[in-house]
Amino acid sequence: MTGRERILAVLEGQPADHLPCMPITMMFAADVLGVPYGKYARDHRVMVDAQVKTAEMFGFDYVSTISDPAREAADYGARVQWYDDQPPAIIEEEALFADKSLLGRAKAPDPFCGGRMEDRIRGVELLRQRVGNELFVEGWVEGPCAEGADLRGIGRLMLDFSDDPEFVHALFMFNVEAALRFAAEQIKAGADIIGIGDAAASLVGPRIYKEFVWPWEKKLVDGIHALGGRVRLHICGNTRKVLDGMGALGCAMVDIDFPVPMEEARASMGPRQTLAGNLNPVKDLRDGTPETIQLALKRLQQDAGAQWIVAAGCEIVRDTPHTNVRALVEFAQMHTCASA
């Protein structure tokens, strides 16, 4: 099977020759290519070269256009701090919607405005050309809560949940509508799946998640499905208190970060939900050995059961030994999906 066929089979609950391997690589991939991360994040051609080289070197089943959370916000007009060899960052003190009244007059730009969103679309398109149907191609959008934090500022947004609920819903609606336009163009360009990064959602409790975040995540997921796409949900951090909601979104796959016990995620989401993860990227993967990594993955497979994809809980740390990364792939290639 090709990597793309393997992932599609597992997502559809069908047999595969062995487990898929889909670890997130960003700074690690830039280092493999030998380029500063600033170039990786700014130029889709550099990103594509890095992703293809990394996938080929280690035997991954997919390539991705994830790079940083500032793509949409930068095109909306948010101020971004650029670094030579680190990811760009939103300047929170000067958040675009620090003045809430500006939201009512805001209009999300066309994804083909010549900015960072178009760069990602071109990246998806070029990846599809480069890998054909051999590898699974992933696009990416920011989730409603994460993008809200980028545009409003994380501290202000957390206060808004109690101080101005109507504004939060208006902000999240703005974010979802813009994300769907962005996702639509990535799907047209050849993305097999759209990742939704909603890291800020791990910072709220179950009441706020249920009232504010989940309904808009659901609209985004359903909207991507209506466009003919699949969804990978990625919420960094400890999501133990919102696992039920995450599992109810209907995503093709859900990433589980390392603070969440895999057995809890499986119990909360049921046997049919495809899960990915969740090695600790530092303690288990970077600082481990191939032998300890294999043992940790064996335990994870037991806890995850069927419908599981080999990956770390989040991005592979850039100074992870190559032998340790290869241990991920070797485990995947030696194991088939566990019995349901």
mmCIF file of C-alpha atoms in Angstrom:
data_model
loop_
_atom_site.group_PDB
_atom_site.id
_atom_site.type_symbol
_atom_site.label_atom_id
_atom_site.label_comp_id
_atom_site.label_asym_id
_atom_site.label_seq_id
_atom_site.Cartn_x
_atom_site.Cartn_y
_atom_site.Cartn_z
ATOM 1 C CA MET A 1 0.000 0.000 0.000
ATOM 2 C CA THR A 2 1.086 3.600 -0.491
ATOM 3 C CA GLY A 3 1.179 5.925 2.483
ATOM 4 C CA ARG A 4 -1.961 7.648 1.219
ATOM 5 C CA GLU A 5 -3.799 4.348 0.785
ATOM 6 C CA ARG A 6 -2.706 3.233 4.253
ATOM 7 C CA ILE A 7 -4.016 6.331 5.999
ATOM 8 C CA LEU A 8 -7.275 6.337 4.035
ATOM 9 C CA ALA A 9 -7.844 2.698 4.936
ATOM 10 C CA VAL A 10 -7.421 3.311 8.654
ATOM 11 C CA LEU A 11 -9.599 6.444 8.589
ATOM 12 C CA GLU A 12 -12.338 4.419 6.916
ATOM 13 C CA GLY A 13 -12.015 1.504 9.330
ATOM 14 C CA GLN A 14 -10.606 -0.797 6.671
ATOM 15 C CA PRO A 15 -7.621 -3.177 6.871
ATOM 16 C CA ALA A 16 -4.152 -1.782 6.183
ATOM 17 C CA ASP A 17 -0.846 -3.543 5.663
ATOM 18 C CA HIS A 18 0.535 -1.813 8.764
ATOM 19 C CA LEU A 19 -0.066 1.178 11.018
ATOM 20 C CA PRO A 20 0.264 4.630 9.437
ATOM 21 C CA CYS A 21 2.868 7.057 10.772
ATOM 22 C CA MET A 22 1.902 10.758 10.775
ATOM 23 C CA PRO A 23 4.155 12.751 13.137
ATOM 24 C CA ILE A 24 3.981 16.539 12.916
ATOM 25 C CA THR A 25 7.276 18.010 11.737
ATOM 26 C CA MET A 26 7.930 21.723 11.300
ATOM 27 C CA MET A 27 11.238 22.981 12.720
ATOM 28 C CA PHE A 28 12.522 19.405 12.556
ATOM 29 C CA ALA A 29 11.763 19.319 8.812
ATOM 30 C CA ALA A 30 13.444 22.680 8.239
ATOM 31 C CA ASP A 31 16.558 21.374 9.975
ATOM 32 C CA VAL A 32 16.506 18.221 7.833
ATOM 33 C CA LEU A 33 16.607 20.437 4.743
ATOM 34 C CA GLY A 34 19.191 22.711 6.367
ATOM 35 C CA VAL A 35 17.255 25.982 6.136
ATOM 36 C CA PRO A 36 16.366 28.580 8.806
ATOM 37 C CA TYR A 37 12.799 28.212 9.987
ATOM 38 C CA GLY A 38 11.922 31.747 8.916
ATOM 39 C CA LYS A 39 12.401 30.685 5.293
ATOM 40 C CA TYR A 40 10.358 27.526 5.841
ATOM 41 C CA ALA A 41 7.417 29.519 7.197
ATOM 42 C CA ARG A 42 7.572 32.251 4.537
ATOM 43 C CA ASP A 43 8.083 30.249 1.332
ATOM 44 C CA HIS A 44 5.922 27.276 0.391
ATOM 45 C CA ARG A 45 8.605 26.018 -1.992
ATOM 46 C CA VAL A 46 11.056 25.661 0.881
ATOM 47 C CA MET A 47 8.388 24.013 3.026
ATOM 48 C CA VAL A 48 7.544 21.535 0.287
ATOM 49 C CA ASP A 49 11.204 20.624 -0.242
ATOM 50 C CA ALA A 50 11.604 20.087 3.517
ATOM 51 C CA GLN A 51 8.433 18.034 3.895
ATOM 52 C CA VAL A 52 9.160 15.794 0.939
ATOM 53 C CA LYS A 53 12.774 15.224 1.976
ATOM 54 C CA THR A 54 11.749 14.439 5.571
ATOM 55 C CA ALA A 55 8.983 12.045 4.525
ATOM 56 C CA GLU A 56 11.318 10.243 2.139
ATOM 57 C CA MET A 57 14.214 10.101 4.605
ATOM 58 C CA PHE A 58 12.158 8.600 7.436
ATOM 59 C CA GLY A 59 9.354 6.813 5.614
ATOM 60 C CA PHE A 60 6.409 8.908 6.809
ATOM 61 C CA ASP A 61 3.041 8.340 5.197
ATOM 62 C CA TYR A 62 2.137 11.991 4.779
ATOM 63 C CA VAL A 63 3.284 15.547 4.210
ATOM 64 C CA SER A 64 1.797 18.692 5.728
ATOM 65 C CA THR A 65 1.576 22.460 5.324
ATOM 66 C CA ILE A 66 1.327 23.256 9.047
ATOM 67 C CA SER A 67 3.902 25.865 10.029
ATOM 68 C CA ASP A 68 2.624 28.380 12.593
ATOM 69 C CA PRO A 69 -0.658 29.905 13.829
ATOM 70 C CA ALA A 70 -0.124 33.337 12.280
ATOM 71 C CA ARG A 71 -1.061 32.706 8.639
ATOM 72 C CA GLU A 72 -4.674 33.862 8.689
ATOM 73 C CA ALA A 73 -4.095 36.595 11.261
ATOM 74 C CA ALA A 74 -1.225 38.079 9.254
ATOM 75 C CA ASP A 75 -3.426 38.385 6.181
ATOM 76 C CA TYR A 76 -6.181 40.011 8.244
ATOM 77 C CA GLY A 77 -3.722 42.731 9.238
ATOM 78 C CA ALA A 78 -2.473 41.516 12.624
ATOM 79 C CA ARG A 79 1.065 42.515 13.577
ATOM 80 C CA VAL A 80 3.481 39.629 13.439
ATOM 81 C CA GLN A 81 7.010 39.369 14.794
ATOM 82 C CA TRP A 82 9.310 37.466 12.463
ATOM 83 C CA TYR A 83 12.438 35.576 13.513
ATOM 84 C CA ASP A 84 15.213 34.107 11.434
ATOM 85 C CA ASP A 85 15.108 30.588 12.868
ATOM 86 C CA GLN A 86 11.937 30.426 14.988
ATOM 87 C CA PRO A 87 8.216 30.481 14.160
ATOM 88 C CA PRO A 88 6.623 33.914 13.686
ATOM 89 C CA ALA A 89 4.516 35.167 16.588
ATOM 90 C CA ILE A 90 1.479 37.400 16.971
ATOM 91 C CA ILE A 91 2.238 40.618 18.866
ATOM 92 C CA GLU A 92 -0.509 40.230 21.462
ATOM 93 C CA GLU A 93 -0.149 43.733 22.913
ATOM 94 C CA GLU A 94 -1.206 45.088 19.521
ATOM 95 C CA ALA A 95 -3.870 42.495 18.711
ATOM 96 C CA LEU A 96 -6.027 43.333 15.710
ATOM 97 C CA PHE A 97 -9.260 43.338 17.710
ATOM 98 C CA ALA A 98 -7.937 44.770 20.953
ATOM 99 C CA ASP A 99 -10.666 47.323 20.213
ATOM 100 C CA LYS A 100 -13.752 45.128 19.957
ATOM 101 C CA SER A 101 -15.623 47.623 17.815
ATOM 102 C CA LEU A 102 -13.272 46.895 14.913
ATOM 103 C CA LEU A 103 -14.731 43.406 14.468
ATOM 104 C CA GLY A 104 -17.993 44.799 13.104
ATOM 105 C CA ARG A 105 -16.126 46.587 10.312
ATOM 106 C CA ALA A 106 -13.674 43.788 9.563
ATOM 107 C CA LYS A 107 -13.719 41.729 6.402
ATOM 108 C CA ALA A 108 -11.615 38.643 5.968
ATOM 109 C CA PRO A 109 -9.397 38.861 2.882
ATOM 110 C CA ASP A 110 -9.660 36.596 -0.118
ATOM 111 C CA PRO A 111 -7.377 33.577 0.446
ATOM 112 C CA PHE A 112 -5.743 34.506 -2.861
ATOM 113 C CA CYS A 113 -4.745 37.959 -1.662
ATOM 114 C CA GLY A 114 -1.067 37.257 -2.279
ATOM 115 C CA GLY A 115 -0.284 36.738 1.398
ATOM 116 C CA ARG A 116 0.400 33.875 3.745
ATOM 117 C CA MET A 117 -2.872 32.054 3.119
ATOM 118 C CA GLU A 118 -2.165 31.895 -0.588
ATOM 119 C CA ASP A 119 1.339 30.657 0.199
ATOM 120 C CA ARG A 120 -0.173 27.680 2.069
ATOM 121 C CA ILE A 121 -2.613 26.958 -0.770
ATOM 122 C CA ARG A 122 0.306 26.955 -3.194
ATOM 123 C CA GLY A 123 2.105 24.632 -0.807
ATOM 124 C CA VAL A 124 -0.761 22.138 -0.875
ATOM 125 C CA GLU A 125 -0.860 22.343 -4.651
ATOM 126 C CA LEU A 126 2.885 21.774 -5.006
ATOM 127 C CA LEU A 127 2.904 18.927 -2.488
ATOM 128 C CA ARG A 128 0.168 17.182 -4.453
ATOM 129 C CA GLN A 129 2.233 17.571 -7.620
ATOM 130 C CA ARG A 130 5.401 16.315 -5.942
ATOM 131 C CA VAL A 131 4.021 13.269 -4.112
ATOM 132 C CA GLY A 132 1.132 12.375 -6.413
ATOM 133 C CA ASN A 133 -0.958 9.669 -4.761
ATOM 134 C CA GLU A 134 1.973 8.158 -2.876
ATOM 135 C CA LEU A 135 1.582 10.264 0.273
ATOM 136 C CA PHE A 136 -1.344 11.810 2.133
ATOM 137 C CA VAL A 137 -1.398 15.623 1.856
ATOM 138 C CA GLU A 138 -2.537 17.786 4.766
ATOM 139 C CA GLY A 139 -3.788 21.369 4.711
ATOM 140 C CA TRP A 140 -4.394 23.442 7.833
ATOM 141 C CA VAL A 141 -6.622 26.157 9.314
ATOM 142 C CA GLU A 142 -6.824 27.740 12.744
ATOM 143 C CA GLY A 143 -9.791 26.781 14.903
ATOM 144 C CA PRO A 144 -12.272 29.367 16.228
ATOM 145 C CA CYS A 145 -10.790 29.644 19.715
ATOM 146 C CA ALA A 146 -7.140 29.702 18.614
ATOM 147 C CA GLU A 147 -7.812 32.310 15.942
ATOM 148 C CA GLY A 148 -9.877 34.285 18.434
ATOM 149 C CA ALA A 149 -6.892 34.356 20.764
ATOM 150 C CA ASP A 150 -4.651 35.485 17.897
ATOM 151 C CA LEU A 151 -6.959 38.324 16.855
ATOM 152 C CA ARG A 152 -8.165 39.475 20.271
ATOM 153 C CA GLY A 153 -5.281 38.475 22.545
ATOM 154 C CA ILE A 154 -5.498 35.412 24.774
ATOM 155 C CA GLY A 155 -5.955 37.354 28.019
ATOM 156 C CA ARG A 156 -8.711 39.544 26.617
ATOM 157 C CA LEU A 157 -10.501 36.553 25.107
ATOM 158 C CA MET A 158 -10.556 34.698 28.418
ATOM 159 C CA LEU A 159 -12.238 37.693 30.049
ATOM 160 C CA ASP A 160 -14.664 38.057 27.137
ATOM 161 C CA PHE A 161 -16.180 34.648 27.842
ATOM 162 C CA SER A 162 -17.806 36.114 30.950
ATOM 163 C CA ASP A 163 -17.818 39.846 30.150
ATOM 164 C CA ASP A 164 -19.136 39.833 26.574
ATOM 165 C CA PRO A 165 -20.479 36.478 25.351
ATOM 166 C CA GLU A 166 -22.127 38.040 22.297
ATOM 167 C CA PHE A 167 -18.789 39.385 21.102
ATOM 168 C CA VAL A 168 -17.168 35.972 21.500
ATOM 169 C CA HIS A 169 -19.824 34.339 19.350
ATOM 170 C CA ALA A 170 -19.479 37.079 16.727
ATOM 171 C CA LEU A 171 -15.694 36.678 16.730
ATOM 172 C CA PHE A 172 -15.897 32.905 16.417
ATOM 173 C CA MET A 173 -18.434 33.198 13.582
ATOM 174 C CA PHE A 174 -16.027 35.523 11.753
ATOM 175 C CA ASN A 175 -13.214 33.019 12.266
ATOM 176 C CA VAL A 176 -15.203 29.996 11.078
ATOM 177 C CA GLU A 177 -16.512 31.700 7.958
ATOM 178 C CA ALA A 178 -12.987 32.787 7.019
ATOM 179 C CA ALA A 179 -11.536 29.351 7.834
ATOM 180 C CA LEU A 180 -14.068 27.655 5.567
ATOM 181 C CA ARG A 181 -13.108 29.864 2.639
ATOM 182 C CA PHE A 182 -9.456 29.048 3.312
ATOM 183 C CA ALA A 183 -10.156 25.325 3.689
ATOM 184 C CA ALA A 184 -12.174 25.246 0.464
ATOM 185 C CA GLU A 185 -9.208 26.468 -1.565
ATOM 186 C CA GLN A 186 -6.844 23.976 0.066
ATOM 187 C CA ILE A 187 -9.226 21.132 -0.742
ATOM 188 C CA LYS A 188 -9.421 22.310 -4.348
ATOM 189 C CA ALA A 189 -5.612 22.393 -4.417
ATOM 190 C CA GLY A 190 -5.454 18.723 -3.440
ATOM 191 C CA ALA A 191 -5.514 18.452 0.374
ATOM 192 C CA ASP A 192 -6.627 15.006 1.565
ATOM 193 C CA ILE A 193 -7.392 16.357 5.018
ATOM 194 C CA ILE A 194 -7.643 19.725 6.744
ATOM 195 C CA GLY A 195 -6.028 19.997 10.146
ATOM 196 C CA ILE A 196 -7.786 22.287 12.612
ATOM 197 C CA GLY A 197 -5.408 23.703 15.205
ATOM 198 C CA ASP A 198 -7.366 25.003 18.207
ATOM 199 C CA ALA A 199 -4.755 25.093 20.945
ATOM 200 C CA ALA A 200 -6.450 27.792 23.044
ATOM 201 C CA ALA A 201 -9.422 25.452 23.519
ATOM 202 C CA SER A 202 -7.362 23.441 26.018
ATOM 203 C CA LEU A 203 -7.256 26.490 28.315
ATOM 204 C CA VAL A 204 -10.992 26.640 28.979
ATOM 205 C CA GLY A 205 -13.126 24.456 31.214
ATOM 206 C CA PRO A 206 -15.916 22.133 30.083
ATOM 207 C CA ARG A 207 -18.689 24.730 30.542
ATOM 208 C CA ILE A 208 -17.021 27.336 28.351
ATOM 209 C CA TYR A 209 -15.977 24.686 25.828
ATOM 210 C CA LYS A 210 -19.549 23.402 25.554
ATOM 211 C CA GLU A 211 -21.160 26.849 25.374
ATOM 212 C CA PHE A 212 -18.686 28.747 23.204
ATOM 213 C CA VAL A 213 -16.056 26.593 21.544
ATOM 214 C CA TRP A 214 -17.725 23.308 20.618
ATOM 215 C CA PRO A 215 -20.621 24.796 18.609
ATOM 216 C CA TRP A 216 -18.232 26.745 16.391
ATOM 217 C CA GLU A 217 -15.769 23.869 16.042
ATOM 218 C CA LYS A 218 -18.760 21.767 14.982
ATOM 219 C CA LYS A 219 -19.783 24.331 12.358
ATOM 220 C CA LEU A 220 -16.225 24.339 11.020
ATOM 221 C CA VAL A 221 -15.989 20.539 10.926
ATOM 222 C CA ASP A 222 -19.398 20.164 9.285
ATOM 223 C CA GLY A 223 -18.539 22.911 6.818
ATOM 224 C CA ILE A 224 -15.336 21.171 5.755
ATOM 225 C CA HIS A 225 -17.273 17.934 5.339
ATOM 226 C CA ALA A 226 -19.768 19.774 3.132
ATOM 227 C CA LEU A 227 -16.831 20.893 0.977
ATOM 228 C CA GLY A 228 -15.825 17.260 0.500
ATOM 229 C CA GLY A 229 -12.923 17.362 2.955
ATOM 230 C CA ARG A 230 -11.804 15.366 5.971
ATOM 231 C CA VAL A 231 -10.789 16.852 9.318
ATOM 232 C CA ARG A 232 -7.918 16.260 11.721
ATOM 233 C CA LEU A 233 -8.487 17.974 15.073
ATOM 234 C CA HIS A 234 -5.369 19.084 16.937
ATOM 235 C CA ILE A 235 -5.785 20.730 20.356
ATOM 236 C CA CYS A 236 -2.457 21.024 22.161
ATOM 237 C CA GLY A 237 -2.383 20.547 25.911
ATOM 238 C CA ASN A 238 -4.541 18.875 28.537
ATOM 239 C CA THR A 239 -7.992 18.238 27.070
ATOM 240 C CA ARG A 240 -9.124 15.576 29.543
ATOM 241 C CA LYS A 241 -12.207 17.552 30.586
ATOM 242 C CA VAL A 242 -13.460 18.085 27.018
ATOM 243 C CA LEU A 243 -12.700 14.718 25.419
ATOM 244 C CA ASP A 244 -16.380 13.828 25.030
ATOM 245 C CA GLY A 245 -17.011 16.994 23.059
ATOM 246 C CA MET A 246 -13.962 16.503 20.868
ATOM 247 C CA GLY A 247 -15.124 13.003 20.032
ATOM 248 C CA ALA A 248 -18.607 14.235 19.156
ATOM 249 C CA LEU A 249 -17.373 16.614 16.427
ATOM 250 C CA GLY A 250 -17.237 13.871 13.793
ATOM 251 C CA CYS A 251 -13.594 14.367 12.779
ATOM 252 C CA ALA A 252 -11.824 11.763 10.677
ATOM 253 C CA MET A 253 -9.005 11.770 13.234
ATOM 254 C CA VAL A 254 -8.284 13.402 16.573
ATOM 255 C CA ASP A 255 -4.782 14.067 17.909
ATOM 256 C CA ILE A 256 -4.239 13.312 21.588
ATOM 257 C CA ASP A 257 -1.508 15.336 23.270
ATOM 258 C CA PHE A 258 0.727 13.689 25.866
ATOM 259 C CA PRO A 259 -0.952 15.088 29.048
ATOM 260 C CA VAL A 260 -4.049 13.006 28.224
ATOM 261 C CA PRO A 261 -3.957 9.274 29.032
ATOM 262 C CA MET A 262 -4.715 7.435 25.810
ATOM 263 C CA GLU A 263 -7.064 5.015 27.552
ATOM 264 C CA GLU A 264 -9.201 7.973 28.709
ATOM 265 C CA ALA A 265 -9.377 9.338 25.184
ATOM 266 C CA ARG A 266 -10.434 5.967 23.824
ATOM 267 C CA ALA A 267 -13.060 5.470 26.529
ATOM 268 C CA SER A 268 -14.487 8.949 25.946
ATOM 269 C CA MET A 269 -14.566 8.815 22.145
ATOM 270 C CA GLY A 270 -15.507 5.207 21.541
ATOM 271 C CA PRO A 271 -13.945 2.506 19.356
ATOM 272 C CA ARG A 272 -14.691 4.037 15.935
ATOM 273 C CA GLN A 273 -12.855 7.337 16.360
ATOM 274 C CA THR A 274 -9.387 7.318 14.799
ATOM 275 C CA LEU A 275 -6.876 8.677 17.311
ATOM 276 C CA ALA A 276 -3.293 9.794 16.771
ATOM 277 C CA GLY A 277 -0.481 10.195 19.292
ATOM 278 C CA ASN A 278 0.518 10.591 21.982
ATOM 279 C CA LEU A 279 4.174 10.192 22.929
ATOM 280 C CA ASN A 280 5.632 13.050 24.965
ATOM 281 C CA PRO A 281 7.723 14.789 22.269
ATOM 282 C CA VAL A 282 10.508 15.632 24.723
ATOM 283 C CA LYS A 283 10.553 13.024 27.484
ATOM 284 C CA ASP A 284 9.592 10.005 25.372
ATOM 285 C CA LEU A 285 10.762 10.859 21.881
ATOM 286 C CA ARG A 286 13.686 13.288 22.052
ATOM 287 C CA ASP A 287 15.190 12.016 25.301
ATOM 288 C CA GLY A 288 14.299 8.362 24.902
ATOM 289 C CA THR A 289 16.021 5.553 23.027
ATOM 290 C CA PRO A 290 14.683 3.417 20.186
ATOM 291 C CA GLU A 291 14.074 0.670 22.738
ATOM 292 C CA THR A 292 12.098 2.827 25.195
ATOM 293 C CA ILE A 293 10.171 4.392 22.323
ATOM 294 C CA GLN A 294 9.141 0.967 21.052
ATOM 295 C CA LEU A 295 7.938 -0.010 24.534
ATOM 296 C CA ALA A 296 5.976 3.223 24.938
ATOM 297 C CA LEU A 297 4.340 2.741 21.539
ATOM 298 C CA LYS A 298 3.387 -0.810 22.425
ATOM 299 C CA ARG A 299 1.578 0.453 25.519
ATOM 300 C CA LEU A 300 -0.120 3.154 23.494
ATOM 301 C CA GLN A 301 -1.338 0.656 20.936
ATOM 302 C CA GLN A 302 -2.830 -1.445 23.704
ATOM 303 C CA ASP A 303 -4.613 1.587 25.152
ATOM 304 C CA ALA A 304 -5.722 2.994 21.799
ATOM 305 C CA GLY A 305 -6.917 -0.261 20.291
ATOM 306 C CA ALA A 306 -8.134 -0.150 16.725
ATOM 307 C CA GLN A 307 -8.271 3.086 14.757
ATOM 308 C CA TRP A 308 -4.890 4.425 15.853
ATOM 309 C CA ILE A 309 -2.154 6.310 13.990
ATOM 310 C CA VAL A 310 1.454 6.476 15.211
ATOM 311 C CA ALA A 311 2.549 10.000 16.156
ATOM 312 C CA ALA A 312 3.871 12.093 19.004
ATOM 313 C CA GLY A 313 1.456 14.156 21.084
ATOM 314 C CA CYS A 314 2.562 17.306 19.257
ATOM 315 C CA GLU A 315 5.383 18.512 17.002
ATOM 316 C CA ILE A 316 8.598 16.504 16.925
ATOM 317 C CA VAL A 317 11.201 18.622 18.697
ATOM 318 C CA ARG A 318 13.842 19.921 16.309
ATOM 319 C CA ASP A 319 16.841 18.318 18.071
ATOM 320 C CA THR A 320 15.291 14.850 18.299
ATOM 321 C CA PRO A 321 17.840 12.167 17.301
ATOM 322 C CA HIS A 322 17.126 10.728 13.878
ATOM 323 C CA THR A 323 17.387 7.196 15.256
ATOM 324 C CA ASN A 324 14.499 7.974 17.592
ATOM 325 C CA VAL A 325 12.333 9.304 14.775
ATOM 326 C CA ARG A 326 13.061 6.192 12.764
ATOM 327 C CA ALA A 327 11.873 4.126 15.735
ATOM 328 C CA LEU A 328 8.378 5.568 15.200
ATOM 329 C CA VAL A 329 8.306 4.386 11.621
ATOM 330 C CA GLU A 330 9.841 1.014 12.437
ATOM 331 C CA PHE A 331 7.142 0.353 15.019
ATOM 332 C CA ALA A 332 4.403 1.352 12.586
ATOM 333 C CA GLN A 333 5.806 -0.871 9.870
ATOM 334 C CA MET A 334 6.014 -3.882 12.191
ATOM 335 C CA HIS A 335 2.453 -3.643 13.515
ATOM 336 C CA THR A 336 -1.020 -3.906 12.063
ATOM 337 C CA CYS A 337 -4.098 -2.288 13.582
ATOM 338 C CA ALA A 338 -5.095 -3.828 16.883
ATOM 339 C CA SER A 339 -8.326 -5.813 16.990
ATOM 340 C CA ALA A 340 -11.422 -3.752 17.749
#
